Coordinates of C-alpha atoms in Angstrom, one line a residue:
M62 CA -84.1 23.0 23.1
E63 CA -85.5 19.9 21.4
R64 CA -87.6 22.1 19.1
V65 CA -84.6 24.2 18.2
G66 CA -82.7 21.3 16.7
D67 CA -79.1 20.3 16.4
Y68 CA -78.5 22.3 13.3
M69 CA -79.5 25.6 15.0
I70 CA -77.6 24.8 18.2
F71 CA -74.3 23.8 16.6
E72 CA -74.0 25.5 13.2
E73 CA -75.9 28.7 13.9
I74 CA -75.2 29.4 17.6
L75 CA -72.2 27.6 18.9
S76 CA -70.2 28.2 15.7
R77 CA -70.2 32.0 16.5
L78 CA -68.6 31.6 19.9
P79 CA -64.9 32.1 20.6
A80 CA -62.7 29.0 20.3
K81 CA -61.9 28.7 24.0
V82 CA -65.6 28.8 24.8
V83 CA -66.3 26.1 22.2
C84 CA -63.6 23.9 23.8
R85 CA -65.4 24.3 27.2
F86 CA -68.7 23.3 25.7
K87 CA -67.1 20.0 24.5
C88 CA -67.3 18.9 28.2
V89 CA -71.2 19.1 28.2
S90 CA -71.6 15.6 26.9
K91 CA -70.1 13.0 24.5
Q92 CA -72.5 14.1 21.8
W93 CA -71.5 17.7 22.1
C94 CA -67.9 16.8 22.1
Y95 CA -68.4 14.8 18.9
E96 CA -70.6 17.5 17.2
L97 CA -68.1 20.3 18.1
S98 CA -65.2 18.2 16.7
T99 CA -66.6 17.3 13.3
P100 CA -64.8 18.6 10.2
K101 CA -68.0 20.5 9.1
F102 CA -68.3 22.3 12.4
V103 CA -64.5 23.1 12.6
F104 CA -64.8 24.5 9.0
I105 CA -67.9 26.7 9.8
H106 CA -66.3 28.0 13.0
A107 CA -63.0 28.9 11.3
R108 CA -64.8 30.7 8.5
R109 CA -66.8 32.8 10.9
V110 CA -63.7 33.6 12.9
G111 CA -61.9 34.6 9.7
N112 CA -64.4 37.4 9.2
S113 CA -63.7 39.0 12.5
I114 CA -61.6 42.1 13.0
Q115 CA -60.1 40.5 16.1
K116 CA -56.9 38.6 15.7
K117 CA -53.9 37.5 17.8
L118 CA -50.2 38.4 17.4
L119 CA -47.7 35.8 18.5
S120 CA -44.2 37.1 19.1
L121 CA -41.1 35.0 19.9
K122 CA -39.0 36.8 22.4
E123 CA -35.6 35.8 23.7
N124 CA -37.0 34.0 26.8
S125 CA -40.8 34.0 26.3
I126 CA -43.6 33.7 23.8
V127 CA -46.1 36.6 24.0
V128 CA -49.6 36.8 22.5
D129 CA -51.3 40.2 22.1
D130 CA -54.8 41.1 21.1
I131 CA -55.1 42.9 17.7
V132 CA -58.3 44.7 16.9
A133 CA -58.7 46.3 13.4
G134 CA -54.9 46.2 13.0
N135 CA -54.3 48.0 16.3
L136 CA -52.4 46.6 19.3
E137 CA -54.8 46.5 22.3
E138 CA -53.1 47.9 25.4
D139 CA -52.6 45.6 28.5
T140 CA -53.6 42.4 26.7
S141 CA -50.2 40.7 26.5
E142 CA -50.1 37.2 27.9
T143 CA -47.3 34.7 28.0
V144 CA -48.0 31.2 26.5
I145 CA -46.0 28.1 27.1
F146 CA -44.7 26.1 24.1
P147 CA -45.4 22.4 24.5
Y148 CA -41.7 21.5 24.3
D149 CA -39.0 22.4 26.8
V150 CA -37.1 24.7 24.5
E151 CA -36.1 28.3 24.6
P152 CA -38.0 30.6 22.2
S153 CA -34.7 31.7 20.7
F154 CA -34.4 28.1 19.2
L155 CA -37.8 28.5 17.5
S156 CA -38.5 29.8 14.0
I157 CA -42.0 30.5 12.6
I158 CA -42.5 29.2 9.0
G159 CA -46.2 30.0 8.6
S160 CA -49.6 30.7 10.1
F161 CA -52.9 29.4 8.7
N162 CA -56.4 29.0 10.1
G163 CA -55.2 29.2 13.7
L164 CA -52.3 26.9 13.3
I165 CA -48.6 27.9 13.6
L166 CA -45.9 26.0 11.8
L167 CA -42.6 26.2 13.6
C168 CA -39.2 24.7 13.4
I169 CA -37.3 23.7 16.6
K170 CA -33.6 24.4 15.8
R171 CA -31.2 22.2 17.8
S172 CA -28.9 19.2 17.2
Y173 CA -31.8 17.5 15.5
N174 CA -34.4 19.8 13.9
E175 CA -38.2 19.2 14.3
L176 CA -41.2 20.6 12.4
V177 CA -44.2 21.2 14.7
L178 CA -47.8 22.1 14.0
W179 CA -49.2 24.0 17.0
N180 CA -52.5 25.5 17.8
P181 CA -51.7 28.1 20.6
T182 CA -55.4 28.4 21.4
T183 CA -56.2 24.8 22.1
R184 CA -52.6 24.0 23.1
R185 CA -52.6 20.9 20.8
F186 CA -49.5 20.2 18.8
K187 CA -48.0 17.5 16.5
V188 CA -44.5 16.8 15.4
I189 CA -44.7 16.2 11.6
S190 CA -41.0 16.1 10.7
D191 CA -39.3 12.9 9.5
D192 CA -35.7 11.9 9.1
Y193 CA -35.3 14.0 6.0
F194 CA -36.0 17.2 8.0
S195 CA -33.3 16.4 10.6
R196 CA -30.6 18.3 8.6
Y197 CA -29.8 21.8 9.6
F198 CA -32.7 24.3 9.3
G199 CA -31.7 27.7 8.0
R200 CA -34.0 30.7 8.1
H201 CA -33.0 31.7 4.6
N202 CA -32.8 28.2 3.2
D203 CA -36.0 26.6 4.5
T204 CA -39.6 27.9 4.1
G205 CA -43.1 26.6 3.6
G206 CA -46.8 27.2 4.1
M207 CA -50.1 25.5 4.8
Y208 CA -53.4 25.0 2.9
F209 CA -56.5 22.9 2.6
D210 CA -57.0 20.8 -0.5
E211 CA -60.3 20.2 -2.3
H212 CA -61.0 17.2 0.1
N213 CA -60.5 19.4 3.2
D214 CA -57.2 17.7 4.0
L215 CA -54.7 20.0 5.7
K216 CA -51.4 20.1 3.8
V217 CA -48.0 21.5 4.8
L218 CA -45.6 22.6 2.1
H219 CA -41.9 22.4 3.0
I220 CA -39.2 23.8 0.8
N221 CA -35.5 23.0 1.5
C222 CA -32.5 24.4 -0.2
Y223 CA -29.4 22.3 0.2
W224 CA -26.2 22.0 -2.0
D225 CA -27.8 24.2 -4.7
V226 CA -30.9 21.9 -5.0
V227 CA -34.4 23.0 -4.1
T228 CA -36.5 20.1 -2.7
A229 CA -40.2 20.6 -2.3
R230 CA -42.3 18.2 -0.2
V231 CA -45.9 18.2 1.0
Y232 CA -47.3 16.7 4.2
S233 CA -50.9 15.3 4.4
R234 CA -52.6 15.5 7.8
H235 CA -55.0 12.8 6.6
N236 CA -52.3 10.3 5.6
D237 CA -49.7 11.5 8.1
S238 CA -47.0 11.2 5.5
W239 CA -44.8 13.2 3.1
R240 CA -44.4 13.1 -0.6
K241 CA -42.0 14.9 -3.0
L242 CA -43.2 17.5 -5.5
N243 CA -41.6 18.6 -8.8
F244 CA -39.9 22.0 -8.6
L245 CA -39.1 24.5 -11.3
N246 CA -36.4 23.5 -13.8
G247 CA -33.5 25.7 -14.8
T248 CA -33.4 28.0 -11.7
Q249 CA -30.6 28.6 -9.2
F250 CA -32.9 29.2 -6.3
G251 CA -31.2 26.5 -4.2
S252 CA -28.0 28.4 -4.1
N253 CA -26.7 29.9 -0.8
F254 CA -26.9 33.3 -2.6
Y255 CA -30.7 33.2 -2.5
S256 CA -32.8 34.1 0.5
W257 CA -36.4 32.7 0.8
S258 CA -39.2 34.6 2.6
P259 CA -41.9 32.8 4.6
G260 CA -44.8 31.8 2.5
I261 CA -48.1 33.6 2.6
Y262 CA -51.5 32.2 1.5
S263 CA -53.8 34.2 -0.8
D264 CA -56.6 33.0 -3.2
K265 CA -55.5 29.3 -3.3
K266 CA -51.9 30.2 -3.8
I267 CA -48.8 30.4 -1.6
Y268 CA -46.3 33.2 -2.5
F269 CA -42.6 33.3 -1.7
M270 CA -40.1 36.1 -2.2
V271 CA -36.7 34.7 -3.4
S272 CA -34.0 37.3 -3.4
N273 CA -30.3 37.3 -4.4
Y274 CA -28.4 40.3 -3.0
W275 CA -25.0 39.0 -4.2
I276 CA -24.7 37.7 -7.8
P277 CA -26.2 39.5 -9.7
P278 CA -27.0 42.2 -7.0
G279 CA -30.6 42.9 -6.4
E280 CA -32.2 40.0 -8.3
R281 CA -35.7 39.4 -6.9
N282 CA -38.2 36.7 -7.8
I283 CA -41.7 35.7 -6.7
V284 CA -42.3 31.9 -6.6
V285 CA -45.9 30.9 -6.6
F286 CA -47.3 27.5 -5.5
D287 CA -50.8 26.6 -6.8
V288 CA -52.5 24.6 -4.0
I289 CA -55.0 23.0 -6.5
S290 CA -52.5 21.7 -9.1
E291 CA -49.6 21.6 -6.6
T292 CA -47.3 23.2 -9.2
F293 CA -44.8 26.1 -9.1
S294 CA -44.5 29.1 -11.3
I295 CA -42.8 32.5 -11.3
L296 CA -44.6 35.8 -11.0
R297 CA -43.1 39.0 -12.3
F298 CA -42.2 41.8 -9.9
P299 CA -43.8 45.2 -9.9
E300 CA -41.9 47.4 -12.3
H301 CA -41.0 50.1 -9.8
M302 CA -39.3 47.4 -7.6
E303 CA -36.3 47.4 -10.0
V304 CA -34.5 50.1 -8.0
N305 CA -31.5 48.7 -6.1
P306 CA -31.2 48.1 -3.3
C307 CA -34.8 47.2 -2.8
Q308 CA -36.7 44.6 -0.7
G309 CA -40.2 43.5 -0.2
H310 CA -42.4 41.9 2.4
F311 CA -45.7 40.0 1.8
L312 CA -48.9 40.4 3.7
T313 CA -52.6 40.1 2.9
I314 CA -55.1 42.9 3.4
S315 CA -58.9 42.1 2.9
N316 CA -57.8 38.7 1.6
K317 CA -55.7 40.3 -1.2
L318 CA -52.0 39.8 -1.7
H319 CA -49.9 43.0 -0.9
V320 CA -46.2 43.8 -0.9
I321 CA -44.5 46.4 1.2
V322 CA -41.6 47.7 -0.9
I323 CA -38.6 49.2 0.8
Q324 CA -36.2 51.1 -1.4
Y325 CA -32.9 52.8 -0.7
A326 CA -32.6 55.4 -3.5
G327 CA -30.8 58.3 -1.8
E328 CA -33.5 58.2 0.9
L329 CA -35.6 55.5 2.5
I330 CA -38.9 55.0 0.6
A331 CA -41.7 52.6 1.6
D332 CA -44.6 51.8 -0.7
L333 CA -47.6 49.5 -0.5
V334 CA -48.6 47.7 -3.7
K335 CA -51.5 45.2 -4.3
Y336 CA -51.7 42.3 -6.7
E337 CA -55.2 42.2 -8.3
H338 CA -56.4 41.0 -11.7
D339 CA -52.9 39.9 -12.7
E340 CA -51.6 43.4 -12.2
W341 CA -49.5 45.2 -9.5
I342 CA -51.3 48.4 -8.3
K343 CA -49.6 51.0 -6.1
V344 CA -51.9 51.7 -3.2
F345 CA -49.9 54.5 -1.5
S346 CA -46.6 55.6 -0.2
F347 CA -45.9 55.7 3.5
N348 CA -44.7 58.9 5.2
R349 CA -41.4 59.5 6.9
A350 CA -39.9 56.0 6.6
R351 CA -36.9 55.3 8.9
I352 CA -34.9 52.4 10.1
V353 CA -35.4 51.5 13.8
H354 CA -32.1 50.3 15.3
H355 CA -33.4 49.5 18.8
M356 CA -37.0 48.3 19.5
E357 CA -38.7 49.0 22.9
T358 CA -39.9 46.0 24.9
Q359 CA -43.5 46.8 24.3
E360 CA -43.2 47.3 20.5
R361 CA -44.4 44.7 18.0
T362 CA -43.9 44.4 14.3
N363 CA -46.5 44.6 11.5
I364 CA -49.3 46.1 13.7
I365 CA -50.4 49.6 14.4
Q366 CA -49.1 51.5 17.5
N367 CA -49.6 55.2 18.0
N368 CA -50.4 55.8 14.3
K369 CA -47.1 54.1 13.4
W370 CA -46.3 50.8 11.8
L371 CA -43.1 48.7 12.2
I372 CA -42.2 46.6 9.2
T373 CA -39.8 43.7 9.3
S374 CA -37.9 42.5 6.2
I375 CA -35.8 39.5 5.1
W376 CA -32.7 41.7 5.6
G377 CA -33.5 41.9 9.3
D378 CA -34.2 45.6 9.2
T379 CA -37.1 47.1 11.1
V380 CA -38.6 50.1 9.3
E381 CA -41.0 52.5 10.9
V382 CA -43.5 54.5 8.9
V383 CA -46.0 57.1 9.9
L384 CA -49.7 56.5 8.9
C385 CA -51.9 59.2 7.5
N386 CA -55.7 58.8 7.8
D387 CA -56.1 56.9 4.5
S388 CA -53.2 54.5 5.1
F389 CA -54.4 54.0 8.8
N390 CA -57.9 53.0 7.6
Y391 CA -56.5 50.7 4.9
I392 CA -54.0 48.9 7.1
Q393 CA -56.6 48.0 9.7
H394 CA -57.8 45.2 7.4
V395 CA -54.5 43.3 7.5
D396 CA -55.4 39.5 7.5
N397 CA -52.1 37.8 7.7
Y398 CA -48.4 38.2 7.8
N399 CA -45.6 35.8 8.7
G400 CA -42.1 36.4 9.9
P401 CA -39.5 34.2 11.5
K402 CA -40.2 35.7 15.0
G403 CA -43.9 36.8 14.7
A404 CA -47.2 36.0 13.0
L405 CA -50.8 37.0 13.1
F406 CA -53.2 34.1 13.8
L407 CA -56.9 33.4 14.5
E408 CA -58.2 31.7 17.5
T409 CA -59.7 28.5 16.0
I410 CA -60.3 24.9 17.1
V411 CA -58.5 23.5 14.0
S412 CA -56.6 20.5 15.1
P413 CA -53.0 19.5 14.0
F414 CA -54.4 15.9 14.0
N415 CA -56.7 14.3 11.5

């Protein structure tokens, strides 16, 4: 072992092990605990895990939090396990804001609201909300996302809409503090008429869908946050999403931004479009789309079950589509999606603490 060297042991061997196994190896010695906790090792391990086809799906049920194994986009049978949230709070009072590198960003909705960073694998968590966050959290009014900056500092973006004003703030894990960002001028996105989707990370940007279904009907916008410059911009919608009523849902496939477009034009139509090289490209249309009014207990959203896919939307609808061979093979490479009651995540050792 002495001839092998620390580099080979930690960076080439132990970095390939599952997160829970790495946590157990921290008990070998103080040196191993230190080496397996360094930012460099955590980064290498998370990068290797990110290339795996194995992921986890966390679902917030009425009275429990369930984690399922997802392999190549498919739900593995008989793998469900119940996990315990670190706070004594019913899952119905939790709302998922984002998922990133094994961390889940949640809001606890009660008389005083709290924002929590939680790693369900290591069970470590941290409350990062301050007095500003204590005002009422609304699913359609608050959103956010997570990212690493160029100094490997974990950042949490929080967007709050209150009294027609959009307030954007960013939290630094390193500094354990919040600061305010400049938002877009001349927009009405803070109005109660607008609904914000959860943010999704892709290629150093976080994307949000901001929709107004009231005045004017059917207005849709994509707000983009650049994590390098920490500035906001607006991205145009795909042209064929101008049909009303119409809605979209973000996800990433093979690390590329995609949108599932649900249209109600005489019949229910579901398309998958990809954003690449500053252009929207239609990948394919799903077969036999229909709205599901009652989900079975074992059903999960945004994963493959019995060659079918259940899609959630910001309207709260659940749409079922039938997958052909081509769409089945393509969807298997889903990397990430976020919803208020469910999210894909990776098993990592990334800590909510600095």
